[in-house]
Amino acid sequence: MPRFCTLDDLDVAGKRVLVRADLNVPVRDGKVTDTTRIERLAPTLAAIVERGGKPIVMSHFGRPKGPDPSQSLRPIVEPLSRAAGGRPVRFASDCVGPEAKRVVALLRPGEIALLENLRFHPGEEKNDPEFARQLAALGDVYVDDAFSAAHRAHASIAALAHLLPAAAGKNMQAELDALGAALENPTRPVIALVGGAKVSTKLDLLQFIIGKVDRLAIGGAMANTFLYAQGRPVGRSLCEQNLADTARAILSRAQERGCEIILPEDAVTAEKLEPGVVTRTIGVNAVPATAMILDIGPQSAERICQALEASKTLVWNGPVGAFETPPFDRGTIAIAKKVAELTRAGRLMSVAGGGDTVAALAAAGVTDDLTYVSTAGGAFLEWLEGRELPGVAALAAP
Ligand code: 3PG
Ligand code: MG
């Protein structure tokens, strides 16, 4: 990862500070249902205000095709103000042009501006230099605090960073530090735990990660593809049979690289995926033709827990079972609790990310016990694929 400028390298006193945030938070009936991303922005806003700068917050929200009142950032005004310790937040109903300029000009010390959804303008997603110039006209310096949007080469993330003195905000910095500590300069042995439904969506990730970690535990429906590739019966389980060759190639490459692969040995199966259905726990060589594998079994969970005990660093993306539907949450919860216990005891540095993983950690009640939980979904995945993220590249120090 290149060295990047941080907020501490930037003189913000008396300046208008354009802050790219990711306020793409879940909203239901006009209410924010998870404020994590808003709260993670607070340290950056506090640092700017305390140093005499005026934060002008901008973000995308949803995926609107042009202006769309149902995708407005207005419902974020109140939670943003609360997260910022009650500081007043002035809302601009457009992110560029006269309305944005008017609100920015009215800002008094200690106040925060919030601009309307960047994606109401097509120039945002096109990384349009002219749109970036319109944004740049609103500020003197630029801070990117949106790691979770860093995989998007959009105007407020890429083009804009080259028009003003630019730096990483506190949240971006924390994400990059945690991710760097997990894969770039980790304390070994390192274990990766990868779950989720499909091998096809995580191929690049698997290829990259086997060259980086000492152990890789695979769970979730994607493990079925590997079991199938080894000639085991998977019944009616979700399985990408067309990827059997790819799965075998990953296994042999892992062996060449000295990366131990941990696959399920037993499984919790059922005839259908429904809460409270009759389940059967069996070895992976005995899955009946009519059954579906819906969670790892207790032996497999124990094996992963032992591997965690023997590791110093963990990177985790993806649940190991259909955790939204109990009782198929047991494997994921058992592992989450083990990770929490080892982290609390100072024996494991644990980094997790991705929407489902974060939800699983919350369900297990252990979110705060991990070393770092990323708020990023797609950006976390692309980082695990070893890709350069445009939003990070744009902040690289000269
Ligand atoms: C996210 O929620 O993952 C980010 O805000 C990126 O959103 P996008 O996938 O709509 O670009
Ligand atoms: Mg997304």
PDB file of C-alpha atoms and ligand atoms in Angstrom, residues 24 37 63 148 151-152 377-378, ligand 2:
ATOM      1  CA  ASN A  24     -24.995   5.085   2.199  1.00  0.00           C
ATOM      2  CA  ARG A  37     -21.145   4.589   9.102  1.00  0.00           C
ATOM      3  CA  ARG A  63     -28.191   4.084  -6.793  1.00  0.00           C
ATOM      4  CA  SER A 148     -16.259   1.668   1.840  1.00  0.00           C
ATOM      5  CA  HIS A 151     -13.500   0.921  -5.018  1.00  0.00           C
ATOM      6  CA  ARG A 152     -15.537   3.413  -7.067  1.00  0.00           C
ATOM      7  CA  GLY A 377     -18.685  -4.409   1.568  1.00  0.00           C
ATOM      8  CA  GLY A 378     -17.476  -4.236  -2.024  1.00  0.00           C
TER       9      GLY A 378
HETATM   10 MG    MG B   2     -23.007  -2.196  -1.988  1.00  0.00          MG
END
